[in-house]
PDB file of C-alpha atoms in Angstrom:
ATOM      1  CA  UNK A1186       7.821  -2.685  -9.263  1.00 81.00           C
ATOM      2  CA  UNK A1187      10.020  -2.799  -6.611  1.00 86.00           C
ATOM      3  CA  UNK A1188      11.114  -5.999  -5.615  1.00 89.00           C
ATOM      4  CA  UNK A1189      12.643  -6.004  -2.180  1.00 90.00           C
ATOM      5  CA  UNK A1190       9.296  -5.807   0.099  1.00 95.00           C
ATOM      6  CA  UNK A1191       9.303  -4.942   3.799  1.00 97.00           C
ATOM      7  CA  UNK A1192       7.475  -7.669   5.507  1.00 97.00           C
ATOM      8  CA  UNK A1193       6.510  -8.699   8.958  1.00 97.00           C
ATOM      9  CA  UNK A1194       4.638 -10.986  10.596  1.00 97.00           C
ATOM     10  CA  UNK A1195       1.256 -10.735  11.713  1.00 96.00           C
ATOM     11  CA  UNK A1196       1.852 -11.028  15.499  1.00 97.00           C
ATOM     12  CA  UNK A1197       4.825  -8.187  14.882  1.00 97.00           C
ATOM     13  CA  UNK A1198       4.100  -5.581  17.551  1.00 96.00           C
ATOM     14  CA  UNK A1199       2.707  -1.975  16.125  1.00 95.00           C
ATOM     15  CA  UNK A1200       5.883  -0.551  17.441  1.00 95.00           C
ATOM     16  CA  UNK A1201       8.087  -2.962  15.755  1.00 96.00           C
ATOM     17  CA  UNK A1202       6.626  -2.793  12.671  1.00 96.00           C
ATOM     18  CA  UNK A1203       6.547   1.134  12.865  1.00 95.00           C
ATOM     19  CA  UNK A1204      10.470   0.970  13.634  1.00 96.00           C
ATOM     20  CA  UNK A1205      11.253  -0.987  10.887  1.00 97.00           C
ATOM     21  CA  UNK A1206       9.446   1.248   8.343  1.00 96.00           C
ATOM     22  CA  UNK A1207      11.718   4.003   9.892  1.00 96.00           C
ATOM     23  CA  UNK A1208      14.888   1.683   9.444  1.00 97.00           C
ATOM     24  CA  UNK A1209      14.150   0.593   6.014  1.00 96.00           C
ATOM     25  CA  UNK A1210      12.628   4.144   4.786  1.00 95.00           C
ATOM     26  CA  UNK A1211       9.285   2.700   3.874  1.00 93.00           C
ATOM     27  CA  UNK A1212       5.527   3.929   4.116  1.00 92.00           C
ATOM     28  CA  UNK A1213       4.195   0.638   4.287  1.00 94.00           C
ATOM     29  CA  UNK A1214       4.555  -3.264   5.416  1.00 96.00           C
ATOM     30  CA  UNK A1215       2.913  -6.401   3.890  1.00 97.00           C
ATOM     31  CA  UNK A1216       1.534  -8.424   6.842  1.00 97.00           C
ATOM     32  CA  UNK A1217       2.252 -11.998   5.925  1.00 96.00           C
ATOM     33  CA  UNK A1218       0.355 -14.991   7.920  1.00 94.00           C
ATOM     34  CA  UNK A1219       2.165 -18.241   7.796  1.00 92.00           C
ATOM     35  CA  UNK A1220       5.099 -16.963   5.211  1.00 88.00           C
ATOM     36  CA  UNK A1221       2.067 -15.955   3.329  1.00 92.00           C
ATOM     37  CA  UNK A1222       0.921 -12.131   2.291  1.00 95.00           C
ATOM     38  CA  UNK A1223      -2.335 -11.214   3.621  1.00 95.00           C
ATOM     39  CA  UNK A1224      -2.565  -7.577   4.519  1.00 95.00           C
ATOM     40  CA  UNK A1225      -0.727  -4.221   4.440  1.00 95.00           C
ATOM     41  CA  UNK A1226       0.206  -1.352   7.086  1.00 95.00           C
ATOM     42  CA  UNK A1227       0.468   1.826   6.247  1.00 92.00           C
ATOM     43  CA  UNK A1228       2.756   4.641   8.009  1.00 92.00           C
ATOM     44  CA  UNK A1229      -0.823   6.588   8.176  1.00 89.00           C
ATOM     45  CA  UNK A1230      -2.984   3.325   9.872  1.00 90.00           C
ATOM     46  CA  UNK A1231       0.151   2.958  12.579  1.00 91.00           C
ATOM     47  CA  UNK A1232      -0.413   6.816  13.627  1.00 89.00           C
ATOM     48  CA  UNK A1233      -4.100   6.895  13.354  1.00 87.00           C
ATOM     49  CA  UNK A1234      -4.215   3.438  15.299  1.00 84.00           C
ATOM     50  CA  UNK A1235      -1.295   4.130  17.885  1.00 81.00           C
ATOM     51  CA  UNK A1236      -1.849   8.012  17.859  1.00 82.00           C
ATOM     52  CA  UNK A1237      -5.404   9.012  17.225  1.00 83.00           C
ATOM     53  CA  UNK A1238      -7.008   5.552  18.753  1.00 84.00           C
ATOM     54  CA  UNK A1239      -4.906   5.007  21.808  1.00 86.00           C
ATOM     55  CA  UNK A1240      -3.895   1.666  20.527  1.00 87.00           C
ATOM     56  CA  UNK A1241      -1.149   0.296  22.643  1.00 91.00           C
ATOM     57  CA  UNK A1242       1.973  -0.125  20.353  1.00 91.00           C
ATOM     58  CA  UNK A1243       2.637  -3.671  21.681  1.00 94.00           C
ATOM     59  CA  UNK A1244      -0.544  -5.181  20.241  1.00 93.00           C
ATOM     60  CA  UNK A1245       0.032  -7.293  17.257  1.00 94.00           C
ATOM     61  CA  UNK A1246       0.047  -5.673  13.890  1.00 94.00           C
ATOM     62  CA  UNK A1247      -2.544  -7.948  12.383  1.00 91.00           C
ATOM     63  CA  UNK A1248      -5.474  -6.699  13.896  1.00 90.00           C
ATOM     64  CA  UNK A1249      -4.568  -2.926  12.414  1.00 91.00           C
ATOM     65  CA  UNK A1250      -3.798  -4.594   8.714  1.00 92.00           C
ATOM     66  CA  UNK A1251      -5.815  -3.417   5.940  1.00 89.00           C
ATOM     67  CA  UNK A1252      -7.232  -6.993   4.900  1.00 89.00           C
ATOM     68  CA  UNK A1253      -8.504  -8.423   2.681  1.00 90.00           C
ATOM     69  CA  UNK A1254      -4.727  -7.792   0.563  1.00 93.00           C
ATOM     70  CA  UNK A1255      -5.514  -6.831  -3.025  1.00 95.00           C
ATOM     71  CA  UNK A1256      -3.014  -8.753  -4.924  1.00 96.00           C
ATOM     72  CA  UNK A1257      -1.741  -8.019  -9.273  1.00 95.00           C
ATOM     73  CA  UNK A1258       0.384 -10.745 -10.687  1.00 96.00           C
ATOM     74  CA  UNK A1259       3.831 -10.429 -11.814  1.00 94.00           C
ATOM     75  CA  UNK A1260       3.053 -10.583 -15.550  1.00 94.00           C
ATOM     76  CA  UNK A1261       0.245  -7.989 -15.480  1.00 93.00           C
ATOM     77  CA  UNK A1262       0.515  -5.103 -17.872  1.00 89.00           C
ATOM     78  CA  UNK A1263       0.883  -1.086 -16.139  1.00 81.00           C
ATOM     79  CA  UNK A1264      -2.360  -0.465 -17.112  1.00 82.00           C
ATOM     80  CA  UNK A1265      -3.787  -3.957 -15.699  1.00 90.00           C
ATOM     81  CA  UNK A1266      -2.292  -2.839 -12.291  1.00 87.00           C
ATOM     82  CA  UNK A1267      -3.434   1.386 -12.164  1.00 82.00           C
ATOM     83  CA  UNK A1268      -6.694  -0.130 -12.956  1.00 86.00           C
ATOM     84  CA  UNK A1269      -6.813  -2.696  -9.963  1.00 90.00           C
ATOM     85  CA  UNK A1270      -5.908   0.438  -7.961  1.00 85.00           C
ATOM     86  CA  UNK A1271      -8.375   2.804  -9.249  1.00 81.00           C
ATOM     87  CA  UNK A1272     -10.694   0.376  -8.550  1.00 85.00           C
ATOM     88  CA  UNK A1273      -9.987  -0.765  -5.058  1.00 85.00           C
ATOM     89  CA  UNK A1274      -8.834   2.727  -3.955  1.00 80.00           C
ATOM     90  CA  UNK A1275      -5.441   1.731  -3.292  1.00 84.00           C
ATOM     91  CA  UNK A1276      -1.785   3.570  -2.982  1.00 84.00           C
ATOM     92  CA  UNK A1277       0.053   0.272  -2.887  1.00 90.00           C
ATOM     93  CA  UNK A1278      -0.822  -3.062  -4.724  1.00 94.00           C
ATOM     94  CA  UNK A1279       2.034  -6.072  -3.510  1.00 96.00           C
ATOM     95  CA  UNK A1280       2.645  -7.847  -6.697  1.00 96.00           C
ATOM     96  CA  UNK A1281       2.766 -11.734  -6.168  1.00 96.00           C
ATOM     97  CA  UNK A1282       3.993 -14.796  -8.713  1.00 94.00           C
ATOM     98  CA  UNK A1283       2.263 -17.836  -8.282  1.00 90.00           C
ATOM     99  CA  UNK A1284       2.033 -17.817  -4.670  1.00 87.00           C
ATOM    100  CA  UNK A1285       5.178 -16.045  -4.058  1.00 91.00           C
ATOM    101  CA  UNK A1286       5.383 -12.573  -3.149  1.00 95.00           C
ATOM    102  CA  UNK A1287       7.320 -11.163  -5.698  1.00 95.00           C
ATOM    103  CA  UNK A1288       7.471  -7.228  -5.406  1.00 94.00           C
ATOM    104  CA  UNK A1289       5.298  -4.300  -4.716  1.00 94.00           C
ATOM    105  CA  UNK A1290       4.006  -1.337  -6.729  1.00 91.00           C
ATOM    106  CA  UNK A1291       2.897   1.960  -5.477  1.00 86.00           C
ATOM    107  CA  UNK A1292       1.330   4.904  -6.953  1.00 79.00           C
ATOM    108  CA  UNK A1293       5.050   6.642  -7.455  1.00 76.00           C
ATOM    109  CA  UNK A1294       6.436   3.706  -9.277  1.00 79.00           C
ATOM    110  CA  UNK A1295       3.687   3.508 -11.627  1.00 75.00           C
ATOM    111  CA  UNK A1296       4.571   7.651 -12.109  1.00 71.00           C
ATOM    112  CA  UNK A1297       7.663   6.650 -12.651  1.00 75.00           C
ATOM    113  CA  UNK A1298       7.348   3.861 -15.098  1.00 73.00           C
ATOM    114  CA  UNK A1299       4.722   5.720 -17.270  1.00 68.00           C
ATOM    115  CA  UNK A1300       7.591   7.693 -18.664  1.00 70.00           C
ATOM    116  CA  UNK A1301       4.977  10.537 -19.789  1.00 67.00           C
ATOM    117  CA  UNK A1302       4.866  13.459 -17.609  1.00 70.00           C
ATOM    118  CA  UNK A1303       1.466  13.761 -18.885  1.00 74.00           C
ATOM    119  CA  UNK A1304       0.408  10.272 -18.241  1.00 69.00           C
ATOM    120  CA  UNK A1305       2.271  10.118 -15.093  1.00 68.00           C
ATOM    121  CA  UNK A1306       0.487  13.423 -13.786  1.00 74.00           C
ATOM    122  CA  UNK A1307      -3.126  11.672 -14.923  1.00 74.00           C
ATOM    123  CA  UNK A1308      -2.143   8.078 -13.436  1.00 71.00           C
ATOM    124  CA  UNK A1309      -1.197   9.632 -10.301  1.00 72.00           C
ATOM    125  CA  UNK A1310      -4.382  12.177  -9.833  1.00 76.00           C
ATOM    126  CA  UNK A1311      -6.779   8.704 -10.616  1.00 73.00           C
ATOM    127  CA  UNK A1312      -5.087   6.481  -8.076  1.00 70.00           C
ATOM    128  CA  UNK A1313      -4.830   9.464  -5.375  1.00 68.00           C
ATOM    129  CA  UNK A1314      -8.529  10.377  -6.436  1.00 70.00           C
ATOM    130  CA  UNK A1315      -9.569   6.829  -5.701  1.00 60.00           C
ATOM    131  CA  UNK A1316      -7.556   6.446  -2.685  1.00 58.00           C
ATOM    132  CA  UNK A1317      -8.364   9.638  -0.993  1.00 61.00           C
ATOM    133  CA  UNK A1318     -12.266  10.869  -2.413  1.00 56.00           C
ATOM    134  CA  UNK A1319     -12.714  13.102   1.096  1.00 56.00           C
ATOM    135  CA  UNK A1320      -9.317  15.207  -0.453  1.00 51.00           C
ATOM    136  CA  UNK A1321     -10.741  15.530  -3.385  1.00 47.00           C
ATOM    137  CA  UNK A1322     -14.577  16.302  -2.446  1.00 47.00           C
ATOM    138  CA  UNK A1323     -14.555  18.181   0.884  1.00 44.00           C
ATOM    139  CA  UNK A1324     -12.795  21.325   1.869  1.00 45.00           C
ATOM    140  CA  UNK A1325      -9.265  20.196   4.315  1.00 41.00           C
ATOM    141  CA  UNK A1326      -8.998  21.593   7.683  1.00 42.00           C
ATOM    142  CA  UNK A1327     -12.657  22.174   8.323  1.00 41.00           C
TER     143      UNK A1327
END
């Protein structure tokens, strides 16, 4: 888990939001209402919202969130958390204790902490699977 999350709040501008996951090197930003977590922004929803949509970049970011946020708990075991992403075809699952938000994992740390290539190869494909069927199931560049 990584424990320093990139936040913002959910009346951030698009563009701010996207220039602080350039600043901070991140893919994605938990949307937090009221000092509380309740969505997430991906690099990939800024561009297809601001690019591909027409979206103008000074409209708030939580209208463009991914809601509602799928949440594991800080005491949950690796397999507890590549399950809730399996299941809700996630990359990214922001890891909360209590009510706190107390890290994030993503789909590369749970590669990482596997500590199996083999494992880590098979974690990965189930998450990415999940996360992107259409990659999986239809032929790219069509």
């Amino acid at each position: 888990m990584t424990h320093s999350v990139v936040t913002a709040d959910c009346a951030a501008p698009l563009s701010e939001v996207g220039a602080l996951m350039r600043d901070r090197n991140v893919g994605s930003v938990v949307i937090c209402e009221h000092g509380h977590p309740v969505g997430v922004i991906t690099d990939r929803d800024l561009a297809l919202a601001v690019v591909a949509d027409g979206v103008d970049s000074e409209s708030s970011v939580g209208g463009h969130a991914t809601r509602p946020l799928v949440t594991g708990e800080a005491q949950m075991e690796l397999e507890e958390a590549v399950a809730l992403m399996v299941q809700h075809h996630i990359r990214r699952l922001p890891v909360l204790d209590g009510h706190e938000l107390a890290g994030i994992v993503t789909i590369d740390d749970l590669a990482v902490r596997a500590g199996d290539l083999e494992l880590a190869q098979h974690i990965t494909a189930e998450v990415a699977k999940a996360a992107l069927p259409e990659f999986f199931f239809h032929q790219r560049g069509g």
